[in-house]
Amino acid sequence: MVKRSRILGCGSYLPANVVTNRDLESRVDTTDEWIVQRTGIKARHIAAEGELTSDLAVAAATRALEHAGVDAGSIDCIVLATTTPDNTFPATATKVQAALGTKGFALDIQAVCAGFVYALSIADNFIRAGQATRALVIGAETFSRLLDWKDRTTCVLFGDGAGAVVLEGYDAPGTSADRGVLSTHLHSDGSTYGLLYVDGGPSTTGTTGHVRMNGQDVFRHAVSKLSSVVEEALAANGMEPSTVDWLVPHQANQRIIDGIARKLKLSTDKVVLTVDRHGNTSAASIPLALAEAVHDGRIKRGDVVLMEAIGGGLSWGAALVRW
Ligand code: ACO
């Protein structure tokens, strides 16, 4: 027997305010047609003034706990992936801990759009090492706060939201037929730091800064790096692409997602898509998509779910999970 972690439940939260491409046409020199053709995005949710990353995280985590049917008091670890913490410190996860009444320890992790895969991997490792028994893994972002609303090349791409899962350790036979996290695969390459970054920070400018991106280079890296990490995840479990029931990708761009699905020869009805309605919500995008597909009945017990994501760093990764 080996220690594994399985997902007991999931939940998500989106701010009420929806901003469509048409709304953005009056703010920057862009068109609905350009945004849809280049990215597949039609709308995104934007947090209200005073609505914080911790508020989104608490709402998503509360729904995940309800879905899992467990009390907050039984959680002994929170790993919160965010690029937009409430404050530079302490960890936003500690605020979430206090609001929910969870025990143990709570930390934030920063891997931008790859954040949820990183957080899942970290929590899974805590559980398998015996340092935690039940964990909340959250991706939560108020990414709109990092946008330069005069820069049409970036401000049309992103949105706000949060998603969460409850992970629990159990003793499993140790085969790829086990339920839960089968494997996670993480990579980063700091030599590409300048392709996608925020031009501020506590140690550089003392300001928060705005997102800056070389879109074409990021696109090129995204397709090749995601394809290879997905192959790595399947090979590690002796699985073929045809074994995958659901691809739940980071939702940055429809064209990147289509490229990965094509390489895997996965039909589009096996790909969970939210990018059209959510835009790129960074670390929140995978758990938002996951919660949608679980709650509408697409993802069922026993299904093989492949998650993949890439973001600033560049940092990227994949997770293979049997639901
Ligand atoms: N509206 C209208 N025109 C625009 C806009 C806009 N919002 N933004 C850029 N343009 C213009 C450019 O100025 C350029 O005009 P020019 O030819 O007169 O100079 C033209 O459109 C083409 O610009 P490109 O940058 O070449 O457009 P491209 O086809 O590469 O699409 C995009 C840009 C959508 C950003 C694409 O490169 C991309 O998706 N890259 C991946 C980046 C990404 O997804 N990042 C998210 C974070 S990382 C991650 O999550 C994977």
mmCIF file of C-alpha atoms and ligand atoms in Angstrom:
data_model
loop_
_atom_site.group_PDB
_atom_site.id
_atom_site.type_symbol
_atom_site.label_atom_id
_atom_site.label_comp_id
_atom_site.label_asym_id
_atom_site.label_seq_id
_atom_site.Cartn_x
_atom_site.Cartn_y
_atom_site.Cartn_z
ATOM 1 C CA MET A 1 0.000 0.000 0.000
ATOM 2 C CA VAL A 2 1.099 3.578 -0.626
ATOM 3 C CA LYS A 3 -0.161 6.892 0.703
ATOM 4 C CA ARG A 4 -2.106 8.855 -1.901
ATOM 5 C CA SER A 5 -4.390 11.866 -1.829
ATOM 6 C CA ARG A 6 -7.824 11.850 -3.404
ATOM 7 C CA ILE A 7 -10.108 14.769 -4.127
ATOM 8 C CA LEU A 8 -13.188 14.744 -1.895
ATOM 9 C CA GLY A 9 -14.901 17.804 -3.343
ATOM 10 C CA CYS A 10 -14.502 21.021 -5.248
ATOM 11 C CA GLY A 11 -16.041 24.480 -5.439
ATOM 12 C CA SER A 12 -15.596 27.801 -7.156
ATOM 13 C CA TYR A 13 -16.579 31.439 -7.012
ATOM 14 C CA LEU A 14 -16.766 34.200 -9.610
ATOM 15 C CA PRO A 15 -17.319 37.891 -8.860
ATOM 16 C CA ALA A 16 -20.748 39.134 -9.978
ATOM 17 C CA ASN A 17 -19.478 41.825 -12.339
ATOM 18 C CA VAL A 18 -19.148 40.545 -15.939
ATOM 19 C CA VAL A 19 -17.138 42.610 -18.422
ATOM 20 C CA THR A 20 -17.678 41.705 -22.082
ATOM 21 C CA ASN A 21 -15.384 42.381 -25.016
ATOM 22 C CA ARG A 22 -17.875 45.011 -26.148
ATOM 23 C CA ASP A 23 -17.451 46.763 -22.775
ATOM 24 C CA LEU A 24 -13.682 46.823 -23.371
ATOM 25 C CA GLU A 25 -14.141 48.397 -26.814
ATOM 26 C CA SER A 26 -14.974 51.653 -25.046
ATOM 27 C CA ARG A 27 -11.854 51.462 -22.829
ATOM 28 C CA VAL A 28 -9.084 50.508 -25.271
ATOM 29 C CA ASP A 29 -8.576 50.341 -29.043
ATOM 30 C CA THR A 30 -9.821 46.776 -29.538
ATOM 31 C CA THR A 31 -12.724 44.829 -30.995
ATOM 32 C CA ASP A 32 -14.773 41.860 -29.909
ATOM 33 C CA GLU A 33 -13.791 40.183 -33.178
ATOM 34 C CA TRP A 34 -10.017 40.585 -32.561
ATOM 35 C CA ILE A 35 -10.239 39.207 -29.012
ATOM 36 C CA VAL A 36 -12.446 36.239 -29.963
ATOM 37 C CA GLN A 37 -10.349 35.297 -33.010
ATOM 38 C CA ARG A 38 -6.997 35.541 -31.199
ATOM 39 C CA THR A 39 -8.006 34.095 -27.815
ATOM 40 C CA GLY A 40 -11.558 32.689 -27.715
ATOM 41 C CA ILE A 41 -12.378 35.048 -24.831
ATOM 42 C CA LYS A 42 -15.816 36.718 -24.898
ATOM 43 C CA ALA A 43 -16.180 37.893 -21.297
ATOM 44 C CA ARG A 44 -14.501 37.847 -17.897
ATOM 45 C CA HIS A 45 -15.557 38.496 -14.283
ATOM 46 C CA ILE A 46 -13.953 41.427 -12.473
ATOM 47 C CA ALA A 47 -13.920 41.751 -8.663
ATOM 48 C CA ALA A 48 -15.757 44.727 -7.195
ATOM 49 C CA GLU A 49 -13.861 47.456 -5.368
ATOM 50 C CA GLY A 50 -13.076 46.132 -1.907
ATOM 51 C CA GLU A 51 -13.588 42.500 -2.984
ATOM 52 C CA LEU A 52 -10.274 40.815 -2.184
ATOM 53 C CA THR A 53 -8.493 37.641 -3.241
ATOM 54 C CA SER A 54 -9.159 36.237 0.251
ATOM 55 C CA ASP A 55 -12.926 36.861 -0.190
ATOM 56 C CA LEU A 56 -12.932 34.908 -3.455
ATOM 57 C CA ALA A 57 -10.817 32.141 -1.892
ATOM 58 C CA VAL A 58 -13.075 31.805 1.162
ATOM 59 C CA ALA A 59 -16.200 31.609 -1.025
ATOM 60 C CA ALA A 60 -14.701 28.908 -3.275
ATOM 61 C CA ALA A 61 -13.273 26.948 -0.332
ATOM 62 C CA THR A 62 -16.595 27.064 1.539
ATOM 63 C CA ARG A 63 -18.306 25.490 -1.480
ATOM 64 C CA ALA A 64 -15.566 22.876 -1.804
ATOM 65 C CA LEU A 65 -15.960 21.925 1.880
ATOM 66 C CA GLU A 66 -19.734 21.643 1.452
ATOM 67 C CA HIS A 67 -19.335 19.489 -1.653
ATOM 68 C CA ALA A 68 -16.804 17.273 0.144
ATOM 69 C CA GLY A 69 -19.105 17.041 3.172
ATOM 70 C CA VAL A 70 -16.311 17.796 5.653
ATOM 71 C CA ASP A 71 -15.916 20.380 8.413
ATOM 72 C CA ALA A 72 -13.394 23.189 8.104
ATOM 73 C CA GLY A 73 -12.028 22.072 11.488
ATOM 74 C CA SER A 74 -10.822 18.812 9.940
ATOM 75 C CA ILE A 75 -8.522 20.629 7.477
ATOM 76 C CA ASP A 76 -4.904 20.751 8.647
ATOM 77 C CA CYS A 77 -3.264 22.427 5.638
ATOM 78 C CA ILE A 78 -4.137 25.201 3.177
ATOM 79 C CA VAL A 79 -2.055 25.758 0.075
ATOM 80 C CA LEU A 80 -3.263 28.870 -1.720
ATOM 81 C CA ALA A 81 -1.914 29.664 -5.172
ATOM 82 C CA THR A 82 -2.106 33.355 -5.965
ATOM 83 C CA THR A 83 -0.188 36.104 -7.724
ATOM 84 C CA THR A 84 -2.472 38.738 -6.242
ATOM 85 C CA PRO A 85 -2.286 38.361 -2.439
ATOM 86 C CA ASP A 86 -4.311 40.768 -0.273
ATOM 87 C CA ASN A 87 -1.051 42.119 1.148
ATOM 88 C CA THR A 88 2.616 41.515 0.347
ATOM 89 C CA PHE A 89 2.639 39.596 3.635
ATOM 90 C CA PRO A 90 1.341 37.680 5.551
ATOM 91 C CA ALA A 91 0.191 34.847 3.330
ATOM 92 C CA THR A 92 -3.409 35.326 2.178
ATOM 93 C CA ALA A 93 -3.865 31.659 3.105
ATOM 94 C CA THR A 94 -3.648 32.613 6.795
ATOM 95 C CA LYS A 95 -6.574 35.019 6.379
ATOM 96 C CA VAL A 96 -8.536 32.217 4.703
ATOM 97 C CA GLN A 97 -7.565 29.900 7.568
ATOM 98 C CA ALA A 98 -8.961 32.358 10.122
ATOM 99 C CA ALA A 99 -12.168 32.956 8.152
ATOM 100 C CA LEU A 100 -12.867 29.220 7.724
ATOM 101 C CA GLY A 101 -11.557 28.039 11.084
ATOM 102 C CA THR A 102 -9.151 25.441 9.723
ATOM 103 C CA LYS A 103 -6.309 23.970 11.799
ATOM 104 C CA GLY A 104 -2.638 23.238 11.120
ATOM 105 C CA PHE A 105 -0.746 25.517 8.771
ATOM 106 C CA ALA A 106 -1.478 27.707 5.751
ATOM 107 C CA LEU A 107 0.800 29.065 3.046
ATOM 108 C CA ASP A 108 0.686 30.897 -0.270
ATOM 109 C CA ILE A 109 2.590 29.753 -3.313
ATOM 110 C CA GLN A 110 3.526 31.810 -6.336
ATOM 111 C CA ALA A 111 3.738 30.152 -9.740
ATOM 112 C CA VAL A 112 1.398 32.546 -11.564
ATOM 113 C CA CYS A 113 -0.787 30.685 -14.085
ATOM 114 C CA ALA A 114 0.817 27.342 -13.168
ATOM 115 C CA GLY A 115 -0.091 28.008 -9.519
ATOM 116 C CA PHE A 116 -2.866 25.466 -9.097
ATOM 117 C CA VAL A 117 -0.814 22.556 -10.465
ATOM 118 C CA TYR A 118 2.066 23.604 -8.192
ATOM 119 C CA ALA A 119 -0.255 23.919 -5.171
ATOM 120 C CA LEU A 120 -1.820 20.528 -5.852
ATOM 121 C CA SER A 121 1.629 18.985 -6.100
ATOM 122 C CA ILE A 122 2.784 20.609 -2.830
ATOM 123 C CA ALA A 123 -0.334 19.535 -0.911
ATOM 124 C CA ASP A 124 -0.138 16.016 -2.361
ATOM 125 C CA ASN A 125 3.475 15.790 -1.211
ATOM 126 C CA PHE A 126 2.618 17.035 2.303
ATOM 127 C CA ILE A 127 -0.068 14.367 2.503
ATOM 128 C CA ARG A 128 2.099 11.567 1.134
ATOM 129 C CA ALA A 129 4.893 12.545 3.537
ATOM 130 C CA GLY A 130 2.438 12.360 6.457
ATOM 131 C CA GLN A 131 2.732 16.056 7.344
ATOM 132 C CA ALA A 132 -0.947 16.753 6.561
ATOM 133 C CA THR A 133 -4.055 14.579 6.377
ATOM 134 C CA ARG A 134 -6.693 16.802 4.805
ATOM 135 C CA ALA A 135 -5.785 19.837 2.715
ATOM 136 C CA LEU A 136 -7.550 22.676 0.971
ATOM 137 C CA VAL A 137 -5.895 23.536 -2.320
ATOM 138 C CA ILE A 138 -7.045 26.886 -3.630
ATOM 139 C CA GLY A 139 -6.335 29.005 -6.692
ATOM 140 C CA ALA A 140 -7.605 32.568 -6.211
ATOM 141 C CA GLU A 141 -6.875 35.751 -8.112
ATOM 142 C CA THR A 142 -7.920 39.367 -8.428
ATOM 143 C CA PHE A 143 -5.692 39.540 -11.483
ATOM 144 C CA SER A 144 -7.505 42.639 -12.747
ATOM 145 C CA ARG A 145 -5.555 44.623 -10.118
ATOM 146 C CA LEU A 146 -2.306 43.916 -12.010
ATOM 147 C CA LEU A 147 -3.588 45.090 -15.376
ATOM 148 C CA ASP A 148 -2.631 48.241 -17.201
ATOM 149 C CA TRP A 149 -6.057 49.178 -18.539
ATOM 150 C CA LYS A 150 -4.384 51.275 -21.252
ATOM 151 C CA ASP A 151 -2.441 48.286 -22.643
ATOM 152 C CA ARG A 152 -4.721 46.479 -25.099
ATOM 153 C CA THR A 153 -2.208 43.667 -25.579
ATOM 154 C CA THR A 154 -2.735 42.412 -22.005
ATOM 155 C CA CYS A 155 -5.852 43.905 -20.376
ATOM 156 C CA VAL A 156 -8.268 42.000 -22.627
ATOM 157 C CA LEU A 157 -6.858 38.610 -21.627
ATOM 158 C CA PHE A 158 -7.420 38.260 -17.881
ATOM 159 C CA GLY A 159 -10.196 37.941 -15.296
ATOM 160 C CA ASP A 160 -10.804 37.288 -11.590
ATOM 161 C CA GLY A 161 -12.100 34.217 -9.748
ATOM 162 C CA ALA A 162 -11.296 31.344 -7.403
ATOM 163 C CA GLY A 163 -11.556 27.574 -7.244
ATOM 164 C CA ALA A 164 -10.738 25.041 -4.538
ATOM 165 C CA VAL A 165 -10.497 21.318 -3.898
ATOM 166 C CA VAL A 166 -10.397 19.260 -0.692
ATOM 167 C CA LEU A 167 -7.651 16.629 -0.706
ATOM 168 C CA GLU A 168 -7.501 13.715 1.716
ATOM 169 C CA GLY A 169 -4.844 11.096 2.289
ATOM 170 C CA TYR A 170 -5.675 7.391 2.113
ATOM 171 C CA ASP A 171 -3.844 4.085 1.760
ATOM 172 C CA ALA A 172 -4.014 2.926 -1.849
ATOM 173 C CA PRO A 173 -2.769 -0.195 -3.659
ATOM 174 C CA GLY A 174 -0.276 1.979 -5.577
ATOM 175 C CA THR A 175 -1.343 1.330 -9.151
ATOM 176 C CA SER A 176 -2.572 3.672 -11.879
ATOM 177 C CA ALA A 177 -6.085 2.342 -11.143
ATOM 178 C CA ASP A 178 -5.998 4.127 -7.750
ATOM 179 C CA ARG A 179 -8.253 7.090 -7.146
ATOM 180 C CA GLY A 180 -6.603 10.446 -6.481
ATOM 181 C CA VAL A 181 -3.462 12.224 -7.565
ATOM 182 C CA LEU A 182 -1.472 9.719 -9.648
ATOM 183 C CA SER A 183 1.453 12.039 -10.334
ATOM 184 C CA THR A 184 2.449 15.675 -10.681
ATOM 185 C CA HIS A 185 5.230 17.103 -12.852
ATOM 186 C CA LEU A 186 6.706 20.567 -12.310
ATOM 187 C CA HIS A 187 9.196 22.617 -14.328
ATOM 188 C CA SER A 188 10.488 26.152 -14.489
ATOM 189 C CA ASP A 189 13.011 28.004 -16.623
ATOM 190 C CA GLY A 190 14.120 31.314 -15.141
ATOM 191 C CA SER A 191 16.019 32.241 -18.311
ATOM 192 C CA THR A 192 12.602 33.199 -19.732
ATOM 193 C CA TYR A 193 11.746 35.468 -16.727
ATOM 194 C CA GLY A 194 11.437 38.544 -18.960
ATOM 195 C CA LEU A 195 8.795 37.116 -21.306
ATOM 196 C CA LEU A 196 5.958 37.579 -18.829
ATOM 197 C CA TYR A 197 6.321 39.581 -15.635
ATOM 198 C CA VAL A 198 4.990 42.420 -13.513
ATOM 199 C CA ASP A 199 7.076 45.610 -13.716
ATOM 200 C CA GLY A 200 6.975 46.249 -9.986
ATOM 201 C CA GLY A 201 7.358 44.567 -6.616
ATOM 202 C CA PRO A 202 8.392 45.171 -2.995
ATOM 203 C CA SER A 203 12.111 44.748 -3.703
ATOM 204 C CA THR A 204 12.330 46.563 -7.041
ATOM 205 C CA THR A 205 10.007 49.566 -7.264
ATOM 206 C CA GLY A 206 8.082 49.334 -4.009
ATOM 207 C CA THR A 207 4.903 49.347 -6.097
ATOM 208 C CA THR A 208 2.621 46.563 -7.291
ATOM 209 C CA GLY A 209 3.324 47.101 -10.995
ATOM 210 C CA HIS A 210 1.523 45.931 -14.137
ATOM 211 C CA VAL A 211 1.651 42.824 -16.294
ATOM 212 C CA ARG A 212 4.037 42.970 -19.257
ATOM 213 C CA MET A 213 4.208 40.200 -21.807
ATOM 214 C CA ASN A 214 5.797 39.129 -25.052
ATOM 215 C CA GLY A 215 2.669 37.338 -26.254
ATOM 216 C CA GLN A 216 4.083 35.577 -29.301
ATOM 217 C CA ASP A 217 7.058 34.089 -27.444
ATOM 218 C CA VAL A 218 4.854 32.997 -24.541
ATOM 219 C CA PHE A 219 2.490 31.354 -27.028
ATOM 220 C CA ARG A 220 5.349 29.449 -28.682
ATOM 221 C CA HIS A 221 6.763 28.240 -25.347
ATOM 222 C CA ALA A 222 3.288 27.332 -24.083
ATOM 223 C CA VAL A 223 2.490 24.887 -26.873
ATOM 224 C CA SER A 224 5.867 23.105 -26.828
ATOM 225 C CA LYS A 225 6.342 22.981 -23.034
ATOM 226 C CA LEU A 226 2.772 21.895 -22.303
ATOM 227 C CA SER A 227 2.933 19.182 -24.960
ATOM 228 C CA SER A 228 6.090 17.744 -23.446
ATOM 229 C CA VAL A 229 4.915 17.871 -19.810
ATOM 230 C CA VAL A 230 1.660 16.170 -20.772
ATOM 231 C CA GLU A 231 3.607 13.377 -22.485
ATOM 232 C CA GLU A 232 5.795 13.116 -19.363
ATOM 233 C CA ALA A 233 2.721 12.723 -17.117
ATOM 234 C CA LEU A 234 1.159 10.040 -19.302
ATOM 235 C CA ALA A 235 4.436 8.106 -19.665
ATOM 236 C CA ALA A 236 5.004 8.171 -15.878
ATOM 237 C CA ASN A 237 1.719 6.308 -15.440
ATOM 238 C CA GLY A 238 2.037 4.011 -18.456
ATOM 239 C CA MET A 239 -0.985 5.682 -20.035
ATOM 240 C CA GLU A 240 -1.832 6.596 -23.613
ATOM 241 C CA PRO A 241 -3.601 9.835 -24.545
ATOM 242 C CA SER A 242 -6.688 7.716 -25.248
ATOM 243 C CA THR A 243 -6.836 6.852 -21.507
ATOM 244 C CA VAL A 244 -7.591 10.483 -20.662
ATOM 245 C CA ASP A 245 -11.292 11.078 -20.038
ATOM 246 C CA TRP A 246 -10.972 14.828 -19.475
ATOM 247 C CA LEU A 247 -8.392 17.451 -20.248
ATOM 248 C CA VAL A 248 -8.786 20.351 -17.792
ATOM 249 C CA PRO A 249 -6.243 22.856 -19.103
ATOM 250 C CA HIS A 250 -5.215 26.262 -17.870
ATOM 251 C CA GLN A 251 -7.578 28.613 -19.653
ATOM 252 C CA ALA A 252 -5.319 31.233 -21.238
ATOM 253 C CA ASN A 253 -6.125 30.996 -24.889
ATOM 254 C CA GLN A 254 -8.409 28.753 -26.956
ATOM 255 C CA ARG A 255 -5.702 28.350 -29.589
ATOM 256 C CA ILE A 256 -3.149 27.030 -27.073
ATOM 257 C CA ILE A 257 -5.753 24.591 -25.705
ATOM 258 C CA ASP A 258 -6.697 23.424 -29.207
ATOM 259 C CA GLY A 259 -3.009 22.863 -29.995
ATOM 260 C CA ILE A 260 -2.556 20.559 -26.980
ATOM 261 C CA ALA A 261 -5.821 18.687 -27.649
ATOM 262 C CA ARG A 262 -4.732 18.135 -31.267
ATOM 263 C CA LYS A 263 -1.351 16.748 -30.176
ATOM 264 C CA LEU A 264 -3.119 14.358 -27.787
ATOM 265 C CA LYS A 265 -5.699 13.502 -30.486
ATOM 266 C CA LEU A 266 -8.393 14.324 -27.927
ATOM 267 C CA SER A 267 -11.763 15.307 -29.339
ATOM 268 C CA THR A 268 -13.007 18.717 -28.239
ATOM 269 C CA ASP A 269 -15.850 17.180 -26.225
ATOM 270 C CA LYS A 270 -13.209 15.786 -23.826
ATOM 271 C CA VAL A 271 -11.778 19.238 -23.125
ATOM 272 C CA VAL A 272 -13.270 21.375 -20.355
ATOM 273 C CA LEU A 273 -13.459 24.967 -21.566
ATOM 274 C CA THR A 274 -14.266 28.118 -19.645
ATOM 275 C CA VAL A 275 -11.912 30.574 -21.351
ATOM 276 C CA ASP A 276 -14.779 32.089 -23.364
ATOM 277 C CA ARG A 277 -16.620 33.177 -20.186
ATOM 278 C CA HIS A 278 -13.790 33.544 -17.637
ATOM 279 C CA GLY A 279 -10.765 34.742 -19.635
ATOM 280 C CA ASN A 280 -7.435 33.872 -18.062
ATOM 281 C CA THR A 281 -7.896 33.761 -14.279
ATOM 282 C CA SER A 282 -4.301 32.612 -13.684
ATOM 283 C CA ALA A 283 -4.083 30.153 -10.739
ATOM 284 C CA ALA A 284 -7.885 30.014 -10.476
ATOM 285 C CA SER A 285 -8.544 28.809 -14.001
ATOM 286 C CA ILE A 286 -8.076 25.046 -13.552
ATOM 287 C CA PRO A 287 -10.083 24.670 -10.307
ATOM 288 C CA LEU A 288 -12.836 26.876 -11.788
ATOM 289 C CA ALA A 289 -13.046 24.623 -14.853
ATOM 290 C CA LEU A 290 -12.784 21.479 -12.736
ATOM 291 C CA ALA A 291 -15.635 22.553 -10.445
ATOM 292 C CA GLU A 292 -17.838 23.362 -13.412
ATOM 293 C CA ALA A 293 -17.322 19.967 -15.048
ATOM 294 C CA VAL A 294 -17.743 18.048 -11.774
ATOM 295 C CA HIS A 295 -20.900 19.891 -10.743
ATOM 296 C CA ASP A 296 -22.570 19.572 -14.162
ATOM 297 C CA GLY A 297 -21.895 15.822 -14.105
ATOM 298 C CA ARG A 298 -19.309 15.569 -16.889
ATOM 299 C CA ILE A 299 -16.433 14.395 -14.658
ATOM 300 C CA LYS A 300 -17.455 11.202 -12.845
ATOM 301 C CA ARG A 301 -15.914 8.901 -10.252
ATOM 302 C CA GLY A 302 -13.098 6.869 -11.842
ATOM 303 C CA ASP A 303 -12.461 9.280 -14.745
ATOM 304 C CA VAL A 304 -8.857 10.103 -15.640
ATOM 305 C CA VAL A 305 -8.389 13.884 -15.510
ATOM 306 C CA LEU A 306 -5.319 15.560 -16.975
ATOM 307 C CA MET A 307 -4.502 19.108 -15.877
ATOM 308 C CA GLU A 308 -1.775 21.273 -17.391
ATOM 309 C CA ALA A 309 -0.712 24.898 -17.031
ATOM 310 C CA ILE A 310 2.049 27.370 -17.830
ATOM 311 C CA GLY A 311 2.699 30.904 -16.670
ATOM 312 C CA GLY A 312 5.327 33.498 -15.800
ATOM 313 C CA GLY A 313 8.757 32.207 -14.803
ATOM 314 C CA LEU A 314 8.230 30.480 -17.082
ATOM 315 C CA SER A 315 6.793 27.822 -14.774
ATOM 316 C CA TRP A 316 4.709 24.927 -15.991
ATOM 317 C CA GLY A 317 3.412 21.556 -14.947
ATOM 318 C CA ALA A 318 0.862 18.800 -15.252
ATOM 319 C CA ALA A 319 -1.132 16.623 -12.876
ATOM 320 C CA LEU A 320 -2.812 13.333 -13.626
ATOM 321 C CA VAL A 321 -5.706 12.503 -11.313
ATOM 322 C CA ARG A 322 -8.211 9.664 -11.200
ATOM 323 C CA TRP A 323 -11.476 11.196 -9.958
HETATM 324 N N1 ACO B 1 -7.053 44.504 -29.914
HETATM 325 C C1 ACO B 1 -6.727 44.811 -31.183
HETATM 326 N N2 ACO B 1 -5.479 44.700 -31.657
HETATM 327 C C2 ACO B 1 -4.535 44.244 -30.821
HETATM 328 C C3 ACO B 1 -4.821 43.920 -29.478
HETATM 329 C C4 ACO B 1 -6.135 44.063 -29.050
HETATM 330 N N3 ACO B 1 -6.511 43.763 -27.794
HETATM 331 N N4 ACO B 1 -3.679 43.509 -28.893
HETATM 332 C C5 ACO B 1 -2.721 43.563 -29.824
HETATM 333 N N5 ACO B 1 -3.237 44.011 -30.982
HETATM 334 C C6 ACO B 1 -2.547 44.241 -32.246
HETATM 335 C C7 ACO B 1 -1.059 44.413 -32.088
HETATM 336 O O1 ACO B 1 -0.746 45.736 -31.728
HETATM 337 C C8 ACO B 1 -0.570 44.046 -33.461
HETATM 338 O O2 ACO B 1 -0.760 45.152 -34.308
HETATM 339 P P1 ACO B 1 0.330 45.518 -35.450
HETATM 340 O O3 ACO B 1 0.358 44.306 -36.340
HETATM 341 O O4 ACO B 1 -0.250 46.728 -36.065
HETATM 342 O O5 ACO B 1 1.598 45.726 -34.694
HETATM 343 C C9 ACO B 1 -1.544 42.957 -33.915
HETATM 344 O O6 ACO B 1 -2.697 43.083 -33.060
HETATM 345 C C10 ACO B 1 -0.996 41.546 -33.772
HETATM 346 O O7 ACO B 1 -0.395 41.420 -32.476
HETATM 347 P P2 ACO B 1 0.298 40.078 -32.035
HETATM 348 O O8 ACO B 1 0.885 40.283 -30.676
HETATM 349 O O9 ACO B 1 1.168 39.596 -33.137
HETATM 350 O O10 ACO B 1 -0.985 39.135 -31.930
HETATM 351 P P3 ACO B 1 -1.025 37.591 -31.700
HETATM 352 O O11 ACO B 1 -1.701 36.931 -32.823
HETATM 353 O O12 ACO B 1 0.310 37.061 -31.270
HETATM 354 O O13 ACO B 1 -2.001 37.501 -30.470
HETATM 355 C C11 ACO B 1 -1.942 37.152 -28.094
HETATM 356 C C12 ACO B 1 -1.662 38.116 -29.232
HETATM 357 C C13 ACO B 1 -3.415 36.856 -28.058
HETATM 358 C C14 ACO B 1 -1.508 37.810 -26.797
HETATM 359 C C15 ACO B 1 -1.156 35.852 -28.338
HETATM 360 O O14 ACO B 1 0.193 36.128 -28.636
HETATM 361 C C16 ACO B 1 -1.224 34.942 -27.172
HETATM 362 O O15 ACO B 1 -2.259 34.449 -26.835
HETATM 363 N N6 ACO B 1 -0.102 34.645 -26.521
HETATM 364 C C17 ACO B 1 -0.098 33.796 -25.370
HETATM 365 C C18 ACO B 1 0.006 34.670 -24.205
HETATM 366 C C19 ACO B 1 -0.912 34.301 -23.096
HETATM 367 O O16 ACO B 1 -1.870 33.581 -23.211
HETATM 368 N N7 ACO B 1 -0.563 34.848 -21.960
HETATM 369 C C20 ACO B 1 -1.329 34.682 -20.797
HETATM 370 C C21 ACO B 1 -0.460 34.473 -19.640
HETATM 371 S S1 ACO B 1 0.594 33.124 -19.875
HETATM 372 C C22 ACO B 1 -0.385 31.879 -19.918
HETATM 373 O O17 ACO B 1 -1.312 31.865 -19.179
HETATM 374 C C23 ACO B 1 -0.135 30.859 -20.918
#
